[in-house]
Short mmCIF file of C-alpha atoms and ligand atoms in Angstrom, two decimals:
data_model
loop_
_atom_site.label_atom_id
_atom_site.label_comp_id
_atom_site.label_asym_id
_atom_site.label_seq_id
_atom_site.Cartn_x
_atom_site.Cartn_y
_atom_site.Cartn_z
CA MET A 312 -4.18 22.59 -13.16
CA ASN A 313 -1.86 22.18 -15.77
CA ILE A 314 0.09 19.40 -14.64
CA LYS A 315 3.03 18.82 -16.77
CA PRO A 316 4.83 15.47 -16.87
CA ILE A 317 7.98 14.16 -15.13
CA PHE A 318 9.17 11.84 -17.93
CA THR A 319 8.97 11.50 -21.56
CA LYS A 320 6.23 9.02 -22.65
CA LYS A 321 7.99 6.27 -23.69
CA ASP A 322 6.26 2.77 -25.79
CA ARG A 323 6.98 1.00 -22.59
CA PRO A 324 6.59 1.78 -18.77
CA ILE A 325 8.56 4.62 -16.77
CA VAL A 326 10.62 2.64 -14.57
CA ILE A 327 12.01 3.96 -11.27
CA ALA A 328 14.26 1.47 -8.94
CA GLY A 329 17.17 1.61 -6.29
CA PRO A 330 17.01 0.50 -2.95
CA CYS A 331 14.74 1.36 0.20
CA SER A 332 17.50 3.02 1.69
CA ALA A 333 21.26 3.95 0.90
CA GLU A 334 23.24 2.34 3.03
CA SER A 335 27.04 2.54 1.81
CA GLU A 336 28.81 4.31 -1.01
CA GLU A 337 29.02 0.80 -2.18
CA GLN A 338 25.58 -0.85 -2.23
CA VAL A 339 24.31 2.59 -3.80
CA LEU A 340 27.03 2.40 -6.76
CA THR A 341 26.24 -1.31 -7.07
CA THR A 342 22.84 -1.38 -7.41
CA ALA A 343 23.01 1.80 -9.90
CA LYS A 344 25.33 0.17 -12.12
CA ALA A 345 23.37 -2.93 -12.60
CA LEU A 346 20.28 -0.89 -12.98
CA ALA A 347 21.58 1.80 -15.19
CA GLN A 348 22.65 -1.57 -17.76
CA GLN A 349 18.70 -2.12 -17.89
CA ASN A 350 17.70 1.70 -19.13
CA ILE A 351 15.86 2.84 -15.99
CA ASP A 352 14.57 6.07 -16.00
CA LEU A 353 15.31 7.06 -12.77
CA PHE A 354 17.34 5.94 -9.93
CA ARG A 355 15.81 5.92 -6.27
CA ALA A 356 17.49 5.72 -2.66
CA GLY A 357 15.79 6.83 0.75
CA ILE A 358 18.53 8.90 2.49
CA TRP A 359 16.07 10.14 5.56
CA LYS A 360 13.96 7.25 6.35
CA PRO A 361 10.57 7.74 8.34
CA ARG A 362 10.26 4.48 10.64
CA THR A 363 7.12 3.56 12.33
CA ARG A 364 9.41 3.19 15.30
CA PRO A 365 12.24 4.54 16.75
CA GLY A 366 15.36 2.48 17.07
CA SER A 367 14.95 1.13 13.53
CA PHE A 368 17.58 2.40 10.94
CA GLU A 369 16.40 6.21 10.35
CA GLY A 370 18.61 6.44 6.90
CA VAL A 371 22.17 7.71 6.44
CA GLY A 372 21.47 11.13 6.01
CA ARG A 373 23.26 13.96 4.09
CA ILE A 374 26.25 11.88 3.29
CA GLY A 375 24.05 9.85 1.00
CA LEU A 376 23.56 13.02 -1.09
CA LYS A 377 26.93 12.58 -2.17
CA TRP A 378 26.41 8.82 -3.16
CA LEU A 379 23.92 9.56 -5.35
CA GLN A 380 25.86 12.52 -7.06
CA LYS A 381 28.22 10.16 -7.63
CA VAL A 382 25.94 7.87 -9.14
CA LYS A 383 24.77 10.82 -11.62
CA SER A 384 28.22 11.08 -12.77
CA GLU A 385 29.24 7.55 -12.80
CA THR A 386 26.10 6.32 -14.61
CA GLY A 387 24.37 9.38 -16.43
CA LEU A 388 21.18 8.11 -14.28
CA LYS A 389 18.79 10.56 -13.19
CA VAL A 390 18.58 10.25 -9.17
CA THR A 391 15.61 11.00 -6.52
CA THR A 392 14.87 10.93 -2.95
CA GLU A 393 12.48 11.46 -0.01
CA VAL A 394 11.83 14.88 1.31
CA ALA A 395 9.87 15.37 4.50
CA ASN A 396 10.78 18.65 5.51
CA LYS A 397 12.09 22.10 4.40
CA ASP A 398 15.77 21.07 5.40
CA HIS A 399 15.67 17.75 3.63
CA VAL A 400 14.51 20.10 0.41
CA PHE A 401 17.52 22.42 0.47
CA GLU A 402 19.85 19.82 1.15
CA ALA A 403 18.55 18.05 -1.73
CA LEU A 404 18.77 20.64 -4.15
CA LYS A 405 22.09 21.99 -2.90
CA HIS A 406 23.20 18.39 -3.99
CA GLY A 407 21.61 18.53 -7.53
CA ILE A 408 19.06 15.61 -6.63
CA ASP A 409 16.69 15.51 -10.08
CA VAL A 410 13.40 14.87 -8.78
CA LEU A 411 12.35 15.05 -5.15
CA TRP A 412 9.23 12.52 -3.55
CA LEU A 413 6.95 13.13 -0.89
CA GLY A 414 6.47 9.70 1.28
CA ALA A 415 3.14 8.59 2.42
CA ARG A 416 3.86 9.64 6.23
CA THR A 417 4.10 13.39 5.00
CA THR A 418 1.48 13.44 2.27
CA VAL A 419 -0.76 12.68 5.28
CA ASN A 420 0.25 15.68 7.32
CA PRO A 421 -0.95 18.90 5.78
CA PHE A 422 1.75 21.12 7.56
CA SER A 423 4.36 18.82 6.49
CA VAL A 424 3.60 19.12 2.83
CA GLN A 425 3.00 23.25 3.09
CA GLU A 426 6.54 23.27 4.73
CA VAL A 427 7.72 21.47 1.88
CA ALA A 428 5.78 23.29 -0.65
CA ASP A 429 7.19 26.43 0.88
CA ALA A 430 10.88 25.63 0.30
CA LEU A 431 10.04 24.33 -3.49
CA GLU A 432 9.00 27.91 -4.00
CA GLY A 433 10.62 29.66 -7.21
CA THR A 434 12.25 25.97 -7.95
CA GLN A 435 11.24 24.15 -11.19
CA VAL A 436 12.57 20.95 -9.31
CA PRO A 437 9.93 17.69 -10.38
CA VAL A 438 8.21 16.43 -7.71
CA MET A 439 6.40 12.59 -6.87
CA ILE A 440 3.71 12.54 -4.32
CA LYS A 441 3.14 9.32 -2.82
CA ASN A 442 -0.24 8.32 -1.45
CA PRO A 443 -1.45 9.31 2.21
CA ILE A 444 -1.36 6.27 4.28
CA ASN A 445 -5.20 6.26 5.19
CA PRO A 446 -7.28 5.96 2.21
CA ASP A 447 -8.14 9.39 1.97
CA LEU A 448 -8.40 10.21 -1.99
CA LYS A 449 -9.05 14.19 -0.89
CA LEU A 450 -5.65 14.48 0.98
CA TRP A 451 -4.09 13.13 -1.54
CA MET A 452 -5.30 16.02 -3.66
CA GLY A 453 -4.52 18.08 -1.48
CA ALA A 454 -0.88 17.40 -1.35
CA ILE A 455 -0.95 17.49 -5.03
CA GLU A 456 -2.73 21.27 -4.90
CA ARG A 457 -0.29 22.65 -2.10
CA ILE A 458 2.73 21.66 -4.47
CA TYR A 459 1.31 22.87 -7.34
CA ASN A 460 0.55 26.25 -5.99
CA ALA A 461 3.99 26.36 -4.88
CA GLY A 462 5.05 26.99 -8.58
CA ILE A 463 5.86 23.61 -9.10
CA GLU A 464 4.44 21.91 -12.52
CA HIS A 465 6.23 19.12 -13.09
CA ILE A 466 4.41 16.52 -10.40
CA ALA A 467 3.66 12.91 -10.91
CA VAL A 468 1.97 10.35 -7.96
CA ILE A 469 3.00 7.28 -6.81
CA HIS A 470 0.07 4.91 -5.73
CA ARG A 471 2.12 2.62 -2.44
CA GLY A 472 -1.33 1.48 -1.35
CA PHE A 473 -2.92 1.86 2.60
CA SER A 474 -2.76 1.11 5.82
CA HIS A 475 -5.52 -1.49 6.88
CA HIS A 476 -6.80 -3.60 9.68
CA GLY A 477 -6.48 -7.24 9.54
CA ASP A 478 -4.62 -9.32 7.78
CA THR A 479 -5.00 -9.11 3.77
CA GLY A 480 -1.80 -10.53 1.92
CA TYR A 481 -0.47 -6.89 1.50
CA ARG A 482 1.51 -4.50 3.26
CA ASN A 483 -0.51 -1.85 2.15
CA VAL A 484 -3.37 -2.65 0.49
CA PRO A 485 -4.01 -0.87 -3.18
CA ARG A 486 -7.86 -0.06 -3.02
CA TRP A 487 -6.99 0.29 -6.77
CA GLN A 488 -10.45 2.39 -7.29
CA ILE A 489 -8.69 5.62 -5.47
CA PRO A 490 -5.57 5.96 -7.46
CA ILE A 491 -8.41 5.71 -10.73
CA GLU A 492 -10.33 7.93 -9.52
CA LEU A 493 -7.00 10.46 -9.20
CA LYS A 494 -6.57 9.81 -12.70
CA ARG A 495 -10.11 10.21 -13.53
CA GLN A 496 -9.88 13.53 -11.76
CA PHE A 497 -6.43 14.62 -13.05
CA PRO A 498 -5.91 12.85 -16.77
CA ASN A 499 -2.37 14.78 -17.12
CA LEU A 500 -0.87 13.33 -14.09
CA GLU A 501 1.46 10.60 -14.33
CA ILE A 502 0.91 7.41 -12.24
CA ILE A 503 3.47 4.94 -10.43
CA CYS A 504 2.76 1.96 -9.10
CA ASP A 505 4.97 1.16 -5.72
CA ASN A 506 4.41 -2.67 -5.98
CA SER A 507 7.20 -2.71 -3.15
CA HIS A 508 5.46 -1.04 -0.17
CA ILE A 509 1.98 -2.17 -1.35
CA CYS A 510 3.16 -6.40 -1.47
CA GLY A 511 5.75 -5.87 1.28
CA ARG A 512 7.06 -9.30 0.03
CA ARG A 513 8.46 -10.49 -2.77
CA ASP A 514 6.46 -13.35 -4.10
CA ILE A 515 3.26 -11.14 -5.32
CA LEU A 516 5.54 -8.27 -6.51
CA LYS A 517 5.13 -9.13 -10.48
CA ASP A 518 1.26 -9.71 -10.04
CA VAL A 519 0.60 -6.10 -8.76
CA ALA A 520 3.34 -4.73 -11.39
CA GLN A 521 0.84 -6.68 -13.79
CA LYS A 522 -2.42 -5.34 -12.38
CA ALA A 523 -0.91 -1.81 -12.82
CA MET A 524 0.14 -2.15 -16.02
CA ASP A 525 -3.44 -3.56 -16.93
CA LEU A 526 -4.65 -0.22 -14.92
CA ASN A 527 -3.05 1.77 -17.96
CA PHE A 528 -0.42 3.00 -15.14
CA ASP A 529 2.37 5.07 -15.96
CA GLY A 530 5.19 3.25 -14.83
CA LEU A 531 6.72 1.35 -11.30
CA MET A 532 8.78 2.17 -8.49
CA THR A 533 10.24 -1.12 -7.09
CA GLU A 534 12.86 -1.60 -4.62
CA THR A 535 16.10 -3.02 -5.42
CA HIS A 536 19.17 -3.88 -3.45
CA PRO A 537 21.80 -5.90 -4.14
CA ASP A 538 21.58 -8.60 -1.55
CA PRO A 539 17.99 -8.02 -0.24
CA ASP A 540 17.76 -10.28 2.43
CA ASN A 541 20.73 -8.37 4.44
CA ALA A 542 19.08 -4.80 3.25
CA TRP A 543 18.95 -2.44 6.53
CA SER A 544 15.09 -1.33 5.78
CA ASP A 545 12.29 -3.31 3.95
CA ALA A 546 14.36 -6.26 3.51
CA MET A 547 11.50 -8.62 2.91
CA GLN A 548 10.04 -6.49 -0.27
CA GLN A 549 13.49 -6.02 -2.19
CA ILE A 550 14.78 -7.80 -5.03
CA THR A 551 17.98 -7.56 -6.95
CA PRO A 552 18.43 -5.53 -9.96
CA LYS A 553 18.73 -8.85 -11.80
CA VAL A 554 15.05 -10.13 -10.65
CA PHE A 555 14.11 -6.95 -11.17
CA GLY A 556 15.08 -6.73 -14.82
CA GLU A 557 13.50 -10.02 -15.49
CA LEU A 558 10.07 -8.72 -13.84
CA VAL A 559 10.03 -5.78 -16.21
CA ASP A 560 10.88 -8.17 -19.07
CA ASP A 561 7.84 -9.87 -18.41
CA LEU A 562 5.54 -7.66 -17.88
CA VAL A 563 2.86 -7.75 -20.63
CA LEU A 564 1.68 -4.18 -21.93
CA ARG A 565 -1.68 -3.43 -22.99
CA THR A 566 -2.49 -2.37 -26.66
CA SER A 567 -5.99 -1.73 -25.89
CA THR A 568 -8.37 0.81 -26.98
CA THR A 569 -9.50 3.91 -24.13
CA ASP A 570 -12.81 1.94 -23.97
CA ASP A 571 -11.01 -1.17 -23.37
CA VAL A 572 -9.47 0.70 -20.41
CA LEU A 573 -12.64 2.48 -19.01
CA PHE A 574 -14.21 -0.82 -19.06
CA SER A 575 -11.50 -2.61 -16.99
CA GLU A 576 -10.93 0.04 -14.73
CA THR A 577 -14.57 0.19 -14.01
CA LEU A 578 -14.44 -3.76 -13.35
CA VAL A 579 -11.33 -3.46 -11.22
CA HIS A 580 -13.12 -0.58 -9.18
CA LEU A 581 -16.03 -3.08 -8.29
CA ARG A 582 -14.11 -5.87 -7.90
CA SER A 583 -11.66 -4.47 -5.70
CA GLU A 584 -14.68 -2.88 -3.51
CA ILE A 585 -16.01 -6.43 -3.39
CA ASP A 586 -12.97 -8.16 -2.46
CA GLU A 587 -12.17 -5.62 0.49
CA ILE A 588 -15.74 -6.06 1.92
CA ASP A 589 -15.36 -9.94 1.34
CA THR A 590 -12.09 -9.45 3.61
CA GLU A 591 -13.87 -7.74 5.87
CA LEU A 592 -16.95 -10.08 6.37
CA ILE A 593 -14.15 -12.75 7.11
CA ASN A 594 -12.22 -11.21 9.82
CA ILE A 595 -15.56 -9.79 11.24
CA LEU A 596 -16.91 -13.26 11.26
CA GLY A 597 -13.21 -14.30 12.68
CA ARG A 598 -13.85 -11.78 15.68
CA ARG A 599 -17.18 -13.30 16.20
CA MET A 600 -15.85 -16.81 16.70
CA GLU A 601 -13.21 -15.51 19.27
CA ILE A 602 -16.13 -14.22 21.32
CA ALA A 603 -17.93 -17.64 20.81
CA ASP A 604 -14.77 -19.24 22.32
CA LYS A 605 -14.93 -16.74 25.40
CA ILE A 606 -18.78 -17.53 25.88
CA GLY A 607 -18.16 -21.37 25.37
CA LEU A 608 -15.54 -20.99 28.66
CA PHE A 609 -17.94 -18.70 30.31
CA LYS A 610 -20.79 -21.12 30.25
CA LYS A 611 -18.29 -24.27 31.13
CA ASP A 612 -17.13 -22.54 34.24
CA ASN A 613 -20.60 -21.63 34.78
CA ASN A 614 -22.23 -25.25 33.81
CA ILE A 615 -24.71 -23.74 31.54
CA PRO A 616 -25.60 -25.87 28.39
CA ILE A 617 -24.01 -24.35 25.01
CA LEU A 618 -27.87 -24.05 23.08
CA GLN A 619 -30.22 -21.58 24.61
CA THR A 620 -33.48 -21.49 22.53
CA THR A 621 -34.58 -18.29 23.68
CA ARG A 622 -31.28 -16.34 22.90
CA TRP A 623 -31.14 -17.78 19.28
CA ASN A 624 -34.89 -16.80 18.71
CA GLU A 625 -34.06 -13.39 19.44
CA ILE A 626 -31.34 -13.33 17.43
CA LEU A 627 -33.03 -14.86 14.46
CA GLU A 628 -35.89 -12.26 14.82
CA LYS A 629 -34.01 -9.09 15.34
CA GLN A 630 -30.91 -9.65 12.46
CA VAL A 631 -33.83 -10.88 9.84
CA SER A 632 -35.68 -7.90 9.94
CA LYS A 633 -32.17 -5.91 9.90
CA GLY A 634 -31.44 -7.71 6.92
CA GLN A 635 -34.77 -6.83 4.90
CA LYS A 636 -34.33 -3.26 5.85
CA VAL A 637 -30.92 -3.49 3.67
CA GLY A 638 -32.27 -5.41 0.82
CA LEU A 639 -31.38 -9.19 2.04
CA SER A 640 -34.07 -11.48 1.75
CA GLU A 641 -35.43 -13.38 4.60
CA ALA A 642 -34.50 -16.65 2.96
CA PHE A 643 -30.65 -15.65 2.70
CA MET A 644 -30.92 -14.28 6.49
CA SER A 645 -32.21 -17.42 7.78
CA ILE A 646 -29.25 -19.56 6.08
CA LEU A 647 -26.58 -16.71 6.90
CA LEU A 648 -27.42 -16.95 10.47
CA ARG A 649 -27.98 -20.65 10.76
CA ALA A 650 -24.80 -20.95 9.29
CA VAL A 651 -23.19 -18.32 11.88
CA HIS A 652 -24.96 -19.65 14.54
CA GLN A 653 -23.65 -23.32 13.93
CA GLU A 654 -20.17 -22.58 13.65
CA SER A 655 -20.47 -20.64 16.97
CA ILE A 656 -21.84 -23.36 18.53
CA ASN A 657 -18.81 -26.14 17.29
CA HIS A 658 -16.67 -23.23 18.07
CA GLN A 659 -18.13 -23.11 21.81
CA ALA A 660 -18.48 -27.00 21.87
CA GLU A 661 -14.73 -27.57 21.26
CA VAL A 662 -13.51 -25.04 23.60
CA MET A 663 -15.65 -26.43 26.19
CA ASN A 664 -14.45 -29.95 25.55
CA LYS A 665 -11.07 -29.02 25.50
CA ALA A 666 -11.43 -27.04 29.23
CA GLN A 667 -13.14 -30.38 30.30
CA LEU A 668 -10.99 -32.67 28.78
CA GLU A 669 -8.08 -30.72 30.73
CA ASP A 670 -9.85 -30.62 34.19
CA LEU A 671 -10.13 -34.07 33.75
CA LYS A 672 -6.55 -34.81 33.41
CA LYS A 673 -5.76 -32.31 36.49
CA GLY A 674 -8.32 -34.80 38.07
C1 PEP B 1260 10.18 4.66 0.42
O1 PEP B 1260 9.76 4.56 -0.68
O2 PEP B 1260 11.07 3.73 1.18
C2 PEP B 1260 9.08 4.51 1.83
C3 PEP B 1260 9.45 5.26 3.15
O3 PEP B 1260 7.89 4.54 1.56
P1 PEP B 1260 6.27 5.19 1.93
O4 PEP B 1260 6.50 6.67 2.28
O5 PEP B 1260 5.48 4.98 0.84
O6 PEP B 1260 6.02 4.44 2.98
MN1 MN B 1261 10.91 1.06 1.72
#
């Protein structure tokens, strides 16, 4: 594949900004005018919004395309919007939208990607492809291939994080190793970090943007709104154009050699795997304690003491040997299991005492 860049390379990151959704002509133009002063590369606004549940604001539709045309004529900025089916593509092209993007909920579905690809055939409009919702690199690559096979040469990708189970502090976990691997396989591909959808909240937008720069990403896509708290979608993660300008100014840009980048990419790859595993471990331990609580109540109701040595010996024996099979020493397994067991006992004791106290109160 001979993928060509969408943006002309500068000695600073590519910057894409604009509201999550176009809400009104005024909101779109106010945001665009403020961002035009910051020399951004591309103005974004969602017109058709894929919302997780019906009833949320689903975008203003076609009328928003007229507002984007106005952004072009009044500010000179280039504009982009999300397309998810052939009608979106036709409408967007008819209105002179400069760049199209595929959202995470589209990339996940090869039927939709193919429909968009078919509609793009014969055009040369640049396309940005967000990662699929689930951490599946092949699905992401498949979408790139479908769009490329339709004759589109100017393609970039947007990393917006991945869906996950349990609380990680992110709206979508970054799993940096996946975009890094994509870059390794397609070295010419420009890669943009959508810190807004990774973070889901304002306070960590800057850290994630900086991390993307440290990993040699080509640019940022950040949702900006003149009145973020009152945005009709994704209010918690949007920032004003002014705050966005400060965020970009504060970024520390790498001047490292390729070797340094490779070293830090590998390290980040491995560390992010460890972080994810640690998070999973903690979530699993939390779930184990929830079950211990249930057992505590059950034992109390049936008047059974907390500690049952036979059961405990059984666990020790069984799990130590399982641990050894995956390279964990007997000494480590014994410390780990004892600590987990002790925490379970504490949990059970607490729920039993609490329940007993309540029984006493009831008399
Ligand atoms: C968006 O960019 O507003 C959007 C809907 O993003 P995603 O497809 O990443 O969820
Ligand atoms: Mn959004």
